[in-house]
Coordinates of C-alpha atoms in Angstrom, one line a residue:
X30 CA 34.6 37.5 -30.1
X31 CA 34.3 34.0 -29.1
X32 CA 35.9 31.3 -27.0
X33 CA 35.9 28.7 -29.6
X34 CA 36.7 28.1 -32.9
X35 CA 36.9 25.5 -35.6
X36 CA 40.4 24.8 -37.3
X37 CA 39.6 25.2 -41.3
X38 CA 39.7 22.0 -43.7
X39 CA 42.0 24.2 -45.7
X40 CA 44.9 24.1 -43.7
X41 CA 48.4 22.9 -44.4
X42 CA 51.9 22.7 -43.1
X43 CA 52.8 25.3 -44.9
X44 CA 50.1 27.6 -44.3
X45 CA 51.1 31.0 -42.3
X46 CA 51.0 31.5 -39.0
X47 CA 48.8 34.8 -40.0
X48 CA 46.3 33.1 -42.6
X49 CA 45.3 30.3 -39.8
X50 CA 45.0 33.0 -37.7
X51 CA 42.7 34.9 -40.3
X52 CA 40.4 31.2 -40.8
X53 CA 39.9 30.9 -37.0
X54 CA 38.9 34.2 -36.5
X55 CA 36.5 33.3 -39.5
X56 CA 35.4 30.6 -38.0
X57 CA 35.1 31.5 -34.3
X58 CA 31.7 30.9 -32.5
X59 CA 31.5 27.5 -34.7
X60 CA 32.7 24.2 -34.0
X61 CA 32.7 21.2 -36.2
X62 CA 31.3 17.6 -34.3
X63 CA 31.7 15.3 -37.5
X64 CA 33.9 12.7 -36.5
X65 CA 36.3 12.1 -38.2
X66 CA 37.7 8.1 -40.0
X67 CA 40.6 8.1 -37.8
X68 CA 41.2 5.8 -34.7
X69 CA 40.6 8.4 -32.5
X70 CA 37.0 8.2 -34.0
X71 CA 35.4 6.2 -36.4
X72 CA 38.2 3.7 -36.7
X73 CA 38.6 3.3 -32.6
X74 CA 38.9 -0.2 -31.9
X75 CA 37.0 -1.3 -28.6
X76 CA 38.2 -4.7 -26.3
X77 CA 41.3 -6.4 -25.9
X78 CA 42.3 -9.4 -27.2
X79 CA 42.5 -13.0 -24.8
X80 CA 43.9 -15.6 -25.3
X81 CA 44.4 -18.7 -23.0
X82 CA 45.9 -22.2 -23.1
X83 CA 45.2 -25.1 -20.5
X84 CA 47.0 -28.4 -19.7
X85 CA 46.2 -31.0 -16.7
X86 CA 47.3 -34.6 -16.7
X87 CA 46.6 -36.6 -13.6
X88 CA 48.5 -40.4 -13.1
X89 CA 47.1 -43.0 -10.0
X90 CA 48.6 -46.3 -9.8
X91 CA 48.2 -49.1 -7.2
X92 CA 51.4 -50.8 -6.7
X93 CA 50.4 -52.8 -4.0
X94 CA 47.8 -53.9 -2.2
X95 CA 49.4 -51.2 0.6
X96 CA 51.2 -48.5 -2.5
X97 CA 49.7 -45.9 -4.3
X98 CA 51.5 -43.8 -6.0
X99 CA 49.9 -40.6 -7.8
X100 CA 51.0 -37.2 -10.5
X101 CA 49.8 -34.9 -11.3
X102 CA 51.0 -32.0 -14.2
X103 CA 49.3 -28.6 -14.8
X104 CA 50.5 -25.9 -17.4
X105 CA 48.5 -22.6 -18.0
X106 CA 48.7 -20.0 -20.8
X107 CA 47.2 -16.6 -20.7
X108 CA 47.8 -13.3 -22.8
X109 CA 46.1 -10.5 -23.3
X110 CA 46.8 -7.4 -25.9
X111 CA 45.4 -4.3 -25.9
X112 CA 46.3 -1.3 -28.6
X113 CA 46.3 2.1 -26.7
X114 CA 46.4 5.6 -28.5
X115 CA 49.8 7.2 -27.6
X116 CA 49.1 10.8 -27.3
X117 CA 45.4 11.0 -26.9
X118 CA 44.3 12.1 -23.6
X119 CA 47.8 14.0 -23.1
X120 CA 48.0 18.0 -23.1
X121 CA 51.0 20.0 -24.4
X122 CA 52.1 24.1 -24.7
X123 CA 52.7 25.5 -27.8
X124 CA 55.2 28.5 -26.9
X125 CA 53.8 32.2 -27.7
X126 CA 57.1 32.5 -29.2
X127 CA 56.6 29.5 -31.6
X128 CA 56.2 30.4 -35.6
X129 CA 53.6 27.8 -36.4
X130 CA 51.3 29.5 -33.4
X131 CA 48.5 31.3 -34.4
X132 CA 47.7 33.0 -31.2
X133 CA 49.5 35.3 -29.3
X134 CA 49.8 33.6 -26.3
X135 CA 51.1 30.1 -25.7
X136 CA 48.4 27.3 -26.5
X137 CA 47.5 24.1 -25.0
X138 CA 46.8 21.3 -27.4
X139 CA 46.1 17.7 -26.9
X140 CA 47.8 16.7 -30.4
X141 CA 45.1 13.9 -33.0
X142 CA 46.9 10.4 -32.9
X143 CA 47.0 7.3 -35.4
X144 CA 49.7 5.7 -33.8
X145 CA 48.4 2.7 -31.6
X146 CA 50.7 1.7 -28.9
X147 CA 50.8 -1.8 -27.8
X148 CA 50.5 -3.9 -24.4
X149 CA 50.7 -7.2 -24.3
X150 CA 50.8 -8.9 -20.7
X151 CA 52.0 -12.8 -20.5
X152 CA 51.2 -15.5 -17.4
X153 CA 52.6 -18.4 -17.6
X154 CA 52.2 -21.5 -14.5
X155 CA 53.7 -25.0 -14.5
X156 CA 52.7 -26.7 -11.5
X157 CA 53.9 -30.8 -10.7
X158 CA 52.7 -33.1 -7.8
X159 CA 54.0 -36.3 -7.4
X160 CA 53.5 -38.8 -4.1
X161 CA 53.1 -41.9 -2.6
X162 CA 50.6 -43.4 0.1
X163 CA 51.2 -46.2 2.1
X164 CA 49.1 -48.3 4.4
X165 CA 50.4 -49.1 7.7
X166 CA 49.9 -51.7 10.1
X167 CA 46.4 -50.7 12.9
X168 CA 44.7 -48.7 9.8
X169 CA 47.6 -46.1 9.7
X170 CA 48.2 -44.1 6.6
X171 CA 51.6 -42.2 5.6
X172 CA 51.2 -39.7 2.4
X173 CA 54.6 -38.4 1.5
X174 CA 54.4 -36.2 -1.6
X175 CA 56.4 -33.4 -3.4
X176 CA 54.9 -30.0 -5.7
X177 CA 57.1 -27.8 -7.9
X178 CA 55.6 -25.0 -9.3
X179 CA 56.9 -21.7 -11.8
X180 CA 55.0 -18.6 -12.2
X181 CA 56.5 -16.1 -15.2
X182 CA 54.7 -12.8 -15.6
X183 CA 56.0 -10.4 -18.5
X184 CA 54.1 -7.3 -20.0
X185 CA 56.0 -5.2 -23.2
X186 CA 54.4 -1.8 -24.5
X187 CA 54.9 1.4 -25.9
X188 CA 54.3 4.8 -25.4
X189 CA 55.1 8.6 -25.8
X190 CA 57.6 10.3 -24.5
X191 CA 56.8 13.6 -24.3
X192 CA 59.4 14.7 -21.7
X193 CA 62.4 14.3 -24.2
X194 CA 64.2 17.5 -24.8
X195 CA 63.8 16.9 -28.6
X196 CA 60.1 16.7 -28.5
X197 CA 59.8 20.6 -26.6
X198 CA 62.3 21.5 -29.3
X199 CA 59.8 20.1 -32.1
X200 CA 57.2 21.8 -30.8
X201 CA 58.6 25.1 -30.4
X202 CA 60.1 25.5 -33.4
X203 CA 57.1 24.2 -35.3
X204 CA 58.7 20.5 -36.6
X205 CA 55.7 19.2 -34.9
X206 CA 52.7 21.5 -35.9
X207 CA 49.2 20.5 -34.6
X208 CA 47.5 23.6 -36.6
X209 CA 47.2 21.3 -39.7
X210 CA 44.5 19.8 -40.9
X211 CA 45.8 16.1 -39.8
X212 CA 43.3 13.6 -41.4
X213 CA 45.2 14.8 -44.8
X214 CA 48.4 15.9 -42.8
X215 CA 49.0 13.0 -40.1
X216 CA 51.6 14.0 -37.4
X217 CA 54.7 11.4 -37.5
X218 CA 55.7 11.6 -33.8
X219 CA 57.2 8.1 -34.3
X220 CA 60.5 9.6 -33.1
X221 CA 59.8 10.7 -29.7
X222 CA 58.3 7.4 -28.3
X223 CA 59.9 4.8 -26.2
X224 CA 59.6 0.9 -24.9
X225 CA 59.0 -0.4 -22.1
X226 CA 58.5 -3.7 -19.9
X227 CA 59.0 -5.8 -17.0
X228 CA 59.4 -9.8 -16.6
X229 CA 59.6 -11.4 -13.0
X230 CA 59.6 -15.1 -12.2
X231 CA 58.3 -16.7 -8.8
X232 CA 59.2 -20.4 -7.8
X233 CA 57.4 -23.3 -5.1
X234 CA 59.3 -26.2 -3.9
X235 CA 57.0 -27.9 -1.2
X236 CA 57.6 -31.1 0.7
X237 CA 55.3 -32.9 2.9
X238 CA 54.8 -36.0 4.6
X239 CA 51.8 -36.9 6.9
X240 CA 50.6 -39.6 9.0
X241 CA 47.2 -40.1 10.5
X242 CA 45.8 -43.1 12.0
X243 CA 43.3 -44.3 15.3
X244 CA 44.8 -44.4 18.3
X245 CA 41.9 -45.8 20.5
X246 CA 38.0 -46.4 20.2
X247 CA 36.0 -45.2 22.6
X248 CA 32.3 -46.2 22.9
X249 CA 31.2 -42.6 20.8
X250 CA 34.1 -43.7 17.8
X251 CA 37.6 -43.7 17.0
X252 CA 40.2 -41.2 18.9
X253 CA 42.4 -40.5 15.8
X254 CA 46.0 -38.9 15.4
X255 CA 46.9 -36.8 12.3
X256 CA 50.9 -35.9 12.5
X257 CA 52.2 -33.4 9.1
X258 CA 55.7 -32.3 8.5
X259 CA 56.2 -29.6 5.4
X260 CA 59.0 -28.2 4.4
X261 CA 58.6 -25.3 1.9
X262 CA 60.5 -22.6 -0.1
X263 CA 59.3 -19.8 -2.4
X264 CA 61.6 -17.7 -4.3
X265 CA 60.7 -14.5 -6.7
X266 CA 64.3 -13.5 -8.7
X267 CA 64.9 -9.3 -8.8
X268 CA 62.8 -9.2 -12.3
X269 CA 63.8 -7.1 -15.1
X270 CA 62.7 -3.5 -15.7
X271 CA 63.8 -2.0 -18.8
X272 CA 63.0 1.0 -21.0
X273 CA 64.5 1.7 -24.6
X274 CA 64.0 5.3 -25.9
X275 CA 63.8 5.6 -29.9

């Protein structure tokens, strides 16, 4: 006897119970380590994908010999996508009871998946600055200015869902049979996965104003004054959560 085995090539879905149970016995002792086109193997994609977008515009403009006014506007783009194997990794019982089992006691299997499951995350950030500077009387300066920025983060995937009462059921009564040969016989588990996501957005309203300016020289330099005011407010809504189930 042995403690591993190879599945044979041979098998199908409709193959008994009893004659996969004959080939493993055949084959136990012996394990097959070709790997296989599939994109668990061969085919396995590596990296995620990035993309990013950039905007900056800046504006100064002297009124007056005493007004400046300046702008600036920033917008930034990111994304990045990844493709995840839904069920690799993940291990699952196949009941004693169960008719496509070939052992005679329940079996754990992590079950061979060509289903890629998608996550894409999304930052987004508009940020605005607009002010003025003015030059007072006894070299004084006053900057008033005003920022606005917006902050959006959303992800969106997909994944397995294993826990649904449908999928035990499949598995028990051998709708879902991982004793296949399943390069030629591909398990469709399409129709126990789910969707899934989040999208939150945080917002900046800042005002300022500030004043600087000498107030006396002394024989080492200037004594000067520096005087800000800022009011500011953030805000983050409640976000959305979701999850669809197929």
């Amino acid at each position: 006897s042995s403690s591993f085995t190879d599945l044979p090539k041979s098998v199908t879905p409709t193959t008994a119970a009893a004659t996969i149970g004959s080939g493993l016995a055949a084959n136990a002792g012996s394990y097959d380590l070709t790997l296989p086109d599939t994109l668990t193997a061969l085919r396995n994609k590596a990296g995620n994908r990035y993309e990013d977008k950039a905007f900056l515009a800046t504006v100064r403009r002297q009124m007056t010999d005493r007004i400046e006014v300046f702008g600036e506007v920033s917008r930034n783009e990111s994304m990045s996508a990844s493709n995840r194997l839904f069920w690799t990794g993940v291990v699952y019982t196949v009941p004693a009871a169960s008719p496509i089992n070939p052992f005679t006691t329940a079996v754990r299997v992590t079950l061979p998946d060509n289903n890629l499951a998608p996550l894409v995350v999304k930052n987004h950030d508009l940020r605005f600055t607009g002010g003025v500077v003015v030059k007072l009387p006894r070299e004084w300066q006053a900057v008033a200015d005003y920022t606005f920025s917006e902050t959006k983060f959303r992800y969106d995937g997909r994944g397995p869902n294993s826990g649904l009462a449908e999928f035990t059921a499949a598995m028990t009564s051998g709708a879902i049979n991982p004793f296949v040969n399943t390069i030629d016989y591909p398990l469709d588990l399409s129709a126990y996965t789910y969707n899934y996501g989040s999208k939150q957005t945080s917002t900046l309203d800042d005002y300022t104003l500030r004043l600087a300016g000498p107030l006396w020289n002394w024989g080492a330099g200037d004594t000067t004054l520096a005087i800000g005011l800022e009011h500011r407010k953030e805000a983050i809504d409640e976000g959305l959560f979701y999850t669809i189930y197929s």
